[in-house]
Coordinates of C-alpha atoms in Angstrom, one line a residue:
X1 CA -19.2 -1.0 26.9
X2 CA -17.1 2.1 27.6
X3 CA -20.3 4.1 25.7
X4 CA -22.9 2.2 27.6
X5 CA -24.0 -0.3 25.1
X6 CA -23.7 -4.1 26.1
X7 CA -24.0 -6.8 23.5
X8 CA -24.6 -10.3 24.0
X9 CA -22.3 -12.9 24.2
X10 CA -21.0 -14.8 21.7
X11 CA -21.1 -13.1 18.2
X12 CA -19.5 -14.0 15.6
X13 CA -18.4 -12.0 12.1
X14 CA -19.8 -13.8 9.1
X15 CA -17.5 -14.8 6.5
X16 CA -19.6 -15.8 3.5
X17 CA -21.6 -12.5 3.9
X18 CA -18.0 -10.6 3.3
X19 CA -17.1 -13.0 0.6
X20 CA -20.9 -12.2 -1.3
X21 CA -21.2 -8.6 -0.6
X22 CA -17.4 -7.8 -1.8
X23 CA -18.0 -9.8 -5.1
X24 CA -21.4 -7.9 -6.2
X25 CA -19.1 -4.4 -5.1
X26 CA -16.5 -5.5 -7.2
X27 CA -18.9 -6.3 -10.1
X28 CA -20.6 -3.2 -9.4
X29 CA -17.8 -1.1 -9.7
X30 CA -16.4 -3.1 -13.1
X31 CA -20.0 -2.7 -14.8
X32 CA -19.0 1.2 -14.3
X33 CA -15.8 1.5 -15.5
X34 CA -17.0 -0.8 -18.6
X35 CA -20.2 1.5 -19.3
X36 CA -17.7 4.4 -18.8
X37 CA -15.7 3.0 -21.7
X38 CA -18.2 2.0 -24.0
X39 CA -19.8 5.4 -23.7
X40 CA -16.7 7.4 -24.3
X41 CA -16.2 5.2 -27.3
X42 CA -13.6 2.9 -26.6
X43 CA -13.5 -0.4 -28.7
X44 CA -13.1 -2.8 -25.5
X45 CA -11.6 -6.6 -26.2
X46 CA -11.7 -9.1 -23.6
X47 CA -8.9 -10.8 -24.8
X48 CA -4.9 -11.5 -24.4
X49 CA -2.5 -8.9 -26.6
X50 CA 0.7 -9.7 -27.9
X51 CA 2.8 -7.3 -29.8
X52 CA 3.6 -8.2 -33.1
X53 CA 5.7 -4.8 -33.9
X54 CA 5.4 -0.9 -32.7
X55 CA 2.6 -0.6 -34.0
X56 CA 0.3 -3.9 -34.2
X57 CA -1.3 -6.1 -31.7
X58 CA -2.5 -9.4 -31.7
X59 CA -5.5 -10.2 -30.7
X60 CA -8.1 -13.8 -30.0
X61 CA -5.4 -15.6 -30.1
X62 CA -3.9 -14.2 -33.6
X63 CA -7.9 -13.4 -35.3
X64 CA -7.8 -10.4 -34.8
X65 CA -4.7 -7.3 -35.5
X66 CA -5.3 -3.7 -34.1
X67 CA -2.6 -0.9 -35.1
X68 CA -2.0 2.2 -33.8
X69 CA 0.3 5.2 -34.2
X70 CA 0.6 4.8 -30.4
X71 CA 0.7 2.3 -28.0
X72 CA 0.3 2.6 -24.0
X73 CA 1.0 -0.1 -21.9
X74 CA -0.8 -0.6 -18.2
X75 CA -0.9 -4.7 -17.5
X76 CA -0.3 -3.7 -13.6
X77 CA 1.8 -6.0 -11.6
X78 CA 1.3 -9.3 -10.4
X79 CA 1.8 -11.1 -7.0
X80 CA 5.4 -12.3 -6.3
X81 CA 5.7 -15.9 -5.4
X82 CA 8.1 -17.0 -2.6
X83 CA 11.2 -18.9 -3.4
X84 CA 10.4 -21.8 -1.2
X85 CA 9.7 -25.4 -0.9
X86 CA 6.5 -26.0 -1.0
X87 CA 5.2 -22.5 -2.8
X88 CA 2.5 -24.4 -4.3
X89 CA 0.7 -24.4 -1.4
X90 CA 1.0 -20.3 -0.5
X91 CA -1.6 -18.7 -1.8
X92 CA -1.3 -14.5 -2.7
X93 CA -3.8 -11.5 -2.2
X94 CA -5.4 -12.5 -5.7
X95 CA -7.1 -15.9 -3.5
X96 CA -7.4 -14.3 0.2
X97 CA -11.1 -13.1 -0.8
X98 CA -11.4 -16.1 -2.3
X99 CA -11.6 -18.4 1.3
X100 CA -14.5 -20.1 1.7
X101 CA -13.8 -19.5 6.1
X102 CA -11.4 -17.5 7.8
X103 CA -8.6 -19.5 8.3
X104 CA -7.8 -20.8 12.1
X105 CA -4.1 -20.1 12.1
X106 CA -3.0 -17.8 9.4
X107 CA 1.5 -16.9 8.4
X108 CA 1.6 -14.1 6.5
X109 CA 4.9 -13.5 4.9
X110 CA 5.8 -10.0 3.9
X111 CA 6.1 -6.6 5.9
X112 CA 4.8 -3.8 3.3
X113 CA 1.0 -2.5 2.9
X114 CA -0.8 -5.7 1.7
X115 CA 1.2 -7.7 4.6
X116 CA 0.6 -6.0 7.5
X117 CA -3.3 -5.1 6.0
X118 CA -4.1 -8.8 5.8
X119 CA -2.8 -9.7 8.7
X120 CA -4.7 -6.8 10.8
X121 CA -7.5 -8.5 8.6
X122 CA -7.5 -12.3 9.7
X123 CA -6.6 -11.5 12.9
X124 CA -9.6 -9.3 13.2
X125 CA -12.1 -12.3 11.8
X126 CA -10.2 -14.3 14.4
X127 CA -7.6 -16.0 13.2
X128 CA -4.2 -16.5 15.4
X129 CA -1.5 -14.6 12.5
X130 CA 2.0 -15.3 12.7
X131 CA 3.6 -12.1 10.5
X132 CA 7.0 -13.6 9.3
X133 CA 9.4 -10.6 8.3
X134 CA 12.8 -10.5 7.3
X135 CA 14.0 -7.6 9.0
X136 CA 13.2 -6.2 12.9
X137 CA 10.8 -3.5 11.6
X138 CA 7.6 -3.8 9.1
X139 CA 7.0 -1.7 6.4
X140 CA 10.8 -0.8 5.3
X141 CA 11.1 2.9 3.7
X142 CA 8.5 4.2 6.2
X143 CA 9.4 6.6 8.9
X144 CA 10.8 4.5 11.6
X145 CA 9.0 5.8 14.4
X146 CA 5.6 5.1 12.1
X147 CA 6.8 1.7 11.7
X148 CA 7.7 1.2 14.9
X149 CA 4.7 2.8 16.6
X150 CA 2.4 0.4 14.4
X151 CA 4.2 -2.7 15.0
X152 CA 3.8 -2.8 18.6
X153 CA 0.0 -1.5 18.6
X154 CA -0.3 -4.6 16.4
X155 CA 1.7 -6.9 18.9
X156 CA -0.7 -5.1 21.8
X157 CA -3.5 -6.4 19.8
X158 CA -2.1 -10.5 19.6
X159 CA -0.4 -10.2 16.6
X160 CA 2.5 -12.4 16.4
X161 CA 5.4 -10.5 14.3
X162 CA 8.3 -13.2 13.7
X163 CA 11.3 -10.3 13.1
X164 CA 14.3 -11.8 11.0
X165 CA 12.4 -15.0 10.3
X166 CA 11.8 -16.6 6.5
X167 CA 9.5 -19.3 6.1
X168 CA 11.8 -22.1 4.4
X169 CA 9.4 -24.7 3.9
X170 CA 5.6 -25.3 3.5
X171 CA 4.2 -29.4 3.4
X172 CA 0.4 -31.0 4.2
X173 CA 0.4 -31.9 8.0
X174 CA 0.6 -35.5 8.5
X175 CA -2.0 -35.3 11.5
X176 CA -4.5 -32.4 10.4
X177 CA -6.4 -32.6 7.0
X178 CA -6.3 -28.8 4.8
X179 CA -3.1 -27.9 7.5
X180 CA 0.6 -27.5 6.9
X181 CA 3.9 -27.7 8.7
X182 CA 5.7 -24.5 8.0
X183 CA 9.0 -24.9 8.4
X184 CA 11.2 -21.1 9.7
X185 CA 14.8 -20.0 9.3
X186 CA 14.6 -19.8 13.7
X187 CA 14.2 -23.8 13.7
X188 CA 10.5 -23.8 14.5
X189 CA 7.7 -25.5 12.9
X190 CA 4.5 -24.1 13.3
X191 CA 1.1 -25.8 12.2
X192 CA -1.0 -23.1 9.8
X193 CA -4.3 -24.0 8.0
X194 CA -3.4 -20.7 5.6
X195 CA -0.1 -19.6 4.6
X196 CA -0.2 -16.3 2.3
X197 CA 2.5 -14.5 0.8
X198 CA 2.8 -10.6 0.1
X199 CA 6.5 -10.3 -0.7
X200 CA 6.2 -8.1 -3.9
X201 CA 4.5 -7.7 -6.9
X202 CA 6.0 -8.0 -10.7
X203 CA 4.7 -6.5 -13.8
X204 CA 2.3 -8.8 -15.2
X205 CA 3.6 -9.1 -18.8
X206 CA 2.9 -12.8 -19.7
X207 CA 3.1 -13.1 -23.4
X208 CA 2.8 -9.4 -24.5
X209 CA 5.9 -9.4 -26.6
X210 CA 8.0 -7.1 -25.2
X211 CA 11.1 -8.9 -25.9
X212 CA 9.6 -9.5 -29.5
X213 CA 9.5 -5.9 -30.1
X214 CA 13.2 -4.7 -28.5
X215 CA 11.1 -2.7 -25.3
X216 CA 14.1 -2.2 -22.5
X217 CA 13.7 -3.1 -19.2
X218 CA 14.9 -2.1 -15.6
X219 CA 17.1 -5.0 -13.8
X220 CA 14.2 -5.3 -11.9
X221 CA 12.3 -6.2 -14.5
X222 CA 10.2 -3.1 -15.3
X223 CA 9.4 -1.4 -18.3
X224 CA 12.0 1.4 -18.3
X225 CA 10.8 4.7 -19.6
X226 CA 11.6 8.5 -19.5
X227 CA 9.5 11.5 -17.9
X228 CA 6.7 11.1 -20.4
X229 CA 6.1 7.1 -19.5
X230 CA 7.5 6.7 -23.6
X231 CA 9.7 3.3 -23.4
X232 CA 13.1 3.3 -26.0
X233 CA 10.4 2.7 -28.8
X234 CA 9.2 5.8 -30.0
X235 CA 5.5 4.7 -30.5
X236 CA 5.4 2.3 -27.2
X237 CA 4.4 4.0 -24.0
X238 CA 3.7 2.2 -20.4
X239 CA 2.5 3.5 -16.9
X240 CA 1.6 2.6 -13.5
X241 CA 3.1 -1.1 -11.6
X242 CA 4.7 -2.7 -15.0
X243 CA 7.1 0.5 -14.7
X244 CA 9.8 1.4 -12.0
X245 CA 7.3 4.2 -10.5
X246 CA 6.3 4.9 -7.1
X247 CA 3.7 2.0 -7.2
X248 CA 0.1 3.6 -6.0
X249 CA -2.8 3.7 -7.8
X250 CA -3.6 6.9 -7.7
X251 CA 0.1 7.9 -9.7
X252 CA -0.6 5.1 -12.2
X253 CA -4.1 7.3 -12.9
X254 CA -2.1 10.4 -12.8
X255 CA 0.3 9.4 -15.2
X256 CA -2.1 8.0 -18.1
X257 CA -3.9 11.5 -17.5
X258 CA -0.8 12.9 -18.4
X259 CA -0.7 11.2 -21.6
X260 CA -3.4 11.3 -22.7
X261 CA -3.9 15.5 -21.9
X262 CA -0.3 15.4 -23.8
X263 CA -1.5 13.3 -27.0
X264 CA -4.7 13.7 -27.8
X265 CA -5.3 16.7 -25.3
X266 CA -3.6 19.6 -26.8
X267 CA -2.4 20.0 -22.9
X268 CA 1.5 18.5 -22.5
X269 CA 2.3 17.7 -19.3
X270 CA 3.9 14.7 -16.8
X271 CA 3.4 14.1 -13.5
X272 CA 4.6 15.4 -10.4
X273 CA 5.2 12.9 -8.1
X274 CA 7.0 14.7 -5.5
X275 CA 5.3 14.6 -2.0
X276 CA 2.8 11.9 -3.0
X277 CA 0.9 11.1 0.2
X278 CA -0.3 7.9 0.8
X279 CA -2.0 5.2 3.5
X280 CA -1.3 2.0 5.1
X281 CA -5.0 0.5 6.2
X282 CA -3.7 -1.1 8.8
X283 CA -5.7 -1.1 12.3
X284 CA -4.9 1.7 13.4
X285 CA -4.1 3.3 10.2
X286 CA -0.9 5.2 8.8
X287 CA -1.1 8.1 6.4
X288 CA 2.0 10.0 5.5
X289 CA 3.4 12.7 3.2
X290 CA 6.6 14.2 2.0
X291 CA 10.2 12.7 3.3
X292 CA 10.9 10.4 6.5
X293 CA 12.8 12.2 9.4
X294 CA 16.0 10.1 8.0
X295 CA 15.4 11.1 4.6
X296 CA 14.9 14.7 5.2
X297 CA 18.4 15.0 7.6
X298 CA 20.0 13.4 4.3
X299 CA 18.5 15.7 2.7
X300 CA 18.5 19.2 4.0
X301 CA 21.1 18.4 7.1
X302 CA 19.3 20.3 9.7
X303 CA 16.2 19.3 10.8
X304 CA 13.3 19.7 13.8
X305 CA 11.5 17.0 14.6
X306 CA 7.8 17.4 16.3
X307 CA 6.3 14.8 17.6
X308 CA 3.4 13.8 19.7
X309 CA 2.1 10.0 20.9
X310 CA -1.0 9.9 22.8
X311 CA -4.2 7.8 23.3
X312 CA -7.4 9.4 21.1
X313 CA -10.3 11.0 23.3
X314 CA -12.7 8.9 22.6
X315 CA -10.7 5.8 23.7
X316 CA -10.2 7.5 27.1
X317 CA -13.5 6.1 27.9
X318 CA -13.1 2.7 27.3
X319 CA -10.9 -0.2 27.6
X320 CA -9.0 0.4 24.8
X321 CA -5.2 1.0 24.5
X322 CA -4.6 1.8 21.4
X323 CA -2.5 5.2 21.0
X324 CA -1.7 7.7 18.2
X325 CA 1.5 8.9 16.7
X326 CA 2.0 12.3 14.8
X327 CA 5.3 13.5 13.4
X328 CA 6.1 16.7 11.9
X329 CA 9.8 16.8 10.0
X330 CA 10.5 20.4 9.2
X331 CA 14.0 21.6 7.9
X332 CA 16.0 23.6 9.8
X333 CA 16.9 26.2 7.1
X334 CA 13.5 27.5 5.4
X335 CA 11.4 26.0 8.1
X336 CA 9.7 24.5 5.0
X337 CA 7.6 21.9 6.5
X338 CA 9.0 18.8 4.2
X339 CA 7.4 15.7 6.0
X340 CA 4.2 14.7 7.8
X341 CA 3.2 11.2 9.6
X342 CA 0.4 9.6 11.6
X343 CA -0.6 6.6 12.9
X344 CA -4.1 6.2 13.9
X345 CA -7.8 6.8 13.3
X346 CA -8.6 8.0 9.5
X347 CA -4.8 8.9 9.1
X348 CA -5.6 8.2 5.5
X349 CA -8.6 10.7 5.3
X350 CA -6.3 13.9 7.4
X351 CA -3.5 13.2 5.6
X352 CA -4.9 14.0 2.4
X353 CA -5.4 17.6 3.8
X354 CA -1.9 18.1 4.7
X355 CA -0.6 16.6 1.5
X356 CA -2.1 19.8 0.0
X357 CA -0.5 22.3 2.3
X358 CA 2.7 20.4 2.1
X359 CA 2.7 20.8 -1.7
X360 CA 1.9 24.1 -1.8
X361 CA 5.4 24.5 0.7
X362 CA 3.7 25.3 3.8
X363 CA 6.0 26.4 6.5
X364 CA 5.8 25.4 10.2
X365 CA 5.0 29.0 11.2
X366 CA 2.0 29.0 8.7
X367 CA 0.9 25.5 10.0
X368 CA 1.0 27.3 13.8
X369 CA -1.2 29.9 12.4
X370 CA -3.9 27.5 12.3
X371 CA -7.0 27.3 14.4
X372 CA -7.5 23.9 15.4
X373 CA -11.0 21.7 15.3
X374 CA -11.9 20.5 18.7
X375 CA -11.9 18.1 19.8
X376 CA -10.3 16.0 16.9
X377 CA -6.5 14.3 16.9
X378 CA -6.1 16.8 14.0
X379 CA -5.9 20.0 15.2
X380 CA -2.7 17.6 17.2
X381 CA -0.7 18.9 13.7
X382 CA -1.3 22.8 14.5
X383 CA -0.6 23.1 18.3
X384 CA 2.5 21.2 18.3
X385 CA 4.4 24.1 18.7
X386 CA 7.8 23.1 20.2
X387 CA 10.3 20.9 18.8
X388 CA 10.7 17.3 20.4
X389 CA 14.5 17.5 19.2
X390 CA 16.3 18.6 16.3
X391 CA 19.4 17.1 14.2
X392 CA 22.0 17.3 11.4
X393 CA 24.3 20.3 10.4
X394 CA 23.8 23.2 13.1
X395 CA 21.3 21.5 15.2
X396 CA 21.3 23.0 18.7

């Protein structure tokens, strides 16, 4: 309204259309990556493996054997289940896009990326969420000011975030059909016709014979291997979420590049997966690179801190309260620029900018040499030029 547009009364999102138009993507976009295959030659089973020794897999249930002289394994990860009564009834991200209607009153257990997305997700098809976390902050190993600027722009919106609250039980609601009573550590029982949790994800291994085979894992349950993905096997190699590795599609592509350039490329290598940027599409977004303000003081002692909160031009005009945050975590030594953070608008899409500069070791003086856009929130990153306040070793 804010722009001069009025809309009529009364609309309401369309579920089913989501549902329809995110299957034929996602069948769009397999039909691609399996014509991709077949034309680069690949020999493609749809079919469960199990590994019979280093070198041999079992395939259709035992019909078929493949050998190799190397094996790479990438079976992803798998939602987490919660340890409660009632789990049964708690559905995971594999079945959210799945719902036949937006759920009415949606708890959402969990406080990292797929948590806090889904919830800014029912909420916005207009469900009432209830976010259950353990802690007093979302999205633990973030900067805390990103965390903490997002978690109240999400309690601005109507976002009920339950800190230091488990869900200990989940049963069928005596009075409402499809509903449950979901029972919190706090005492409460709330009524929910959805409960979802996004507590974790574990490697996906099922029957593939690890064990069979003598493969080590991590206490956590992850294939453990060294800084060319090869596991304590000398012909069994594994990458992306079934290892202990920063767990982001775009490092578990990274790292089968890698081997694949080493082995059959003629081009050794591994990945570098320091500074990795990455984004939280939450509403407003996060995007951040290099180490959190806590990190970097453990890190490098001294450090400056620049940071700037304020609400985006083109909300000024209308209703809206939503606000930005952008950080800038510099240490105090080189004046090595060493971490960048934003919450808001496309923080995803800028961030991917400054991950470049920040790998290539920009320094804050270089980043002050830079003509801004206007008007955009980015050019907020080159004309921050004093520090809000600095810390650690010789800090003034």
């Amino acid at each position: 309204a804010g722009f001069g547009w009025d809309f009529p009364t009364g609309i309401t999102p369309n579920w089913s259309r989501l549902i329809q138009n995110k299957n034929k993507e996602i069948a769009r976009l397999n039909g691609i990556y399996e014509k991709l295959l077949t034309n680069a030659g690949v020999s493609l089973y749809k079919s469960r493996a199990e590994l019979i020794d280093a070198h041999t897999l079992s395939l259709e249930e035992g019909k078929t054997h493949v050998t190799a002289s190397k094996i790479l394994i990438a079976v992803g990860g798998w939602p987490a289940k919660p340890d409660v009564t009632g789990s049964e009834y708690v559905i995971s991200s594999n079945e959210a896009f799945y719902l036949e209607k937006p759920p009415e009153r949606a708890v959402v257990i969990g406080s990292g990326y797929i948590a806090v997305e889904f919830a800014g997700i029912f909420h916005g098809y207009g469900s009432h969420v209830d976010l259950c976390i353990r802690r007093e902050r979302i999205l633990r190993g973030f900067d805390t000011d990103v965390a903490d600027h997002l978690q109240k722009q999400m309690v601005d919106q109507g976002i009920n975030i339950r800190p230091k609250t488990k869900v200990t039980k989940v049963a069928p609601s005596d009075s409402k059909e499809g509903w449950f009573d979901v029972s919190l550590t706090t005492g409460e029982t709330i009524e929910a016709d959805l409960v979802m949790a996004a507590i974790g994800r574990v490697p996906k291994f099922g029957s593939l014979g690890l064990g069979k085979v003598g493969v080590d894992l991590c206490p956590k349950g992850f294939i453990k291997v060294d800084r060319e993905q090869k596991t304590n096997i000398e012909s069994i190699y594994a990458v992306g979420d079934c290892t202990e590795t920063l767990h982001l599609t775009p490092v578990a592509l990274a790292e089968a590049h890698c081997f694949a350039d080493t082995h059959f490329g003629n081009m050794p290598r591994t990945p570098d997966l320091e500074d990795v940027a990455t984004a939280v599409f939450s509403h407003p977004n996060i995007g951040t690179v290099g180490l959190s303000e806590d990190e970097a003081e453990k890190k490098y002692g001294h450090i400056k801190v620049f940071k700037s909160e304020f609400r985006p031009l083109k909300h000024t005009m209308t209703e809206s309260g939503e606000r930005s945050l952008m950080k800038i975590v510099v240490d105090g030594k080189t004046d090595r620029v060493v971490g960048m953070h934003m919450v808001g608008a496309h923080a995803g899409e800028l961030m991917q900018g400054f991950a470049a500069a920040i790998k290539c070791k920009i320094t804050k003086k270089q980043l002050d040499s830079v003509i801004g856009i206007h008007p955009t929130s980015a050019e907020e990153f080159v004309t921050m030029r004093s520090a809000s306040y600095e810390k650690g070793g010789d800090a003034k």
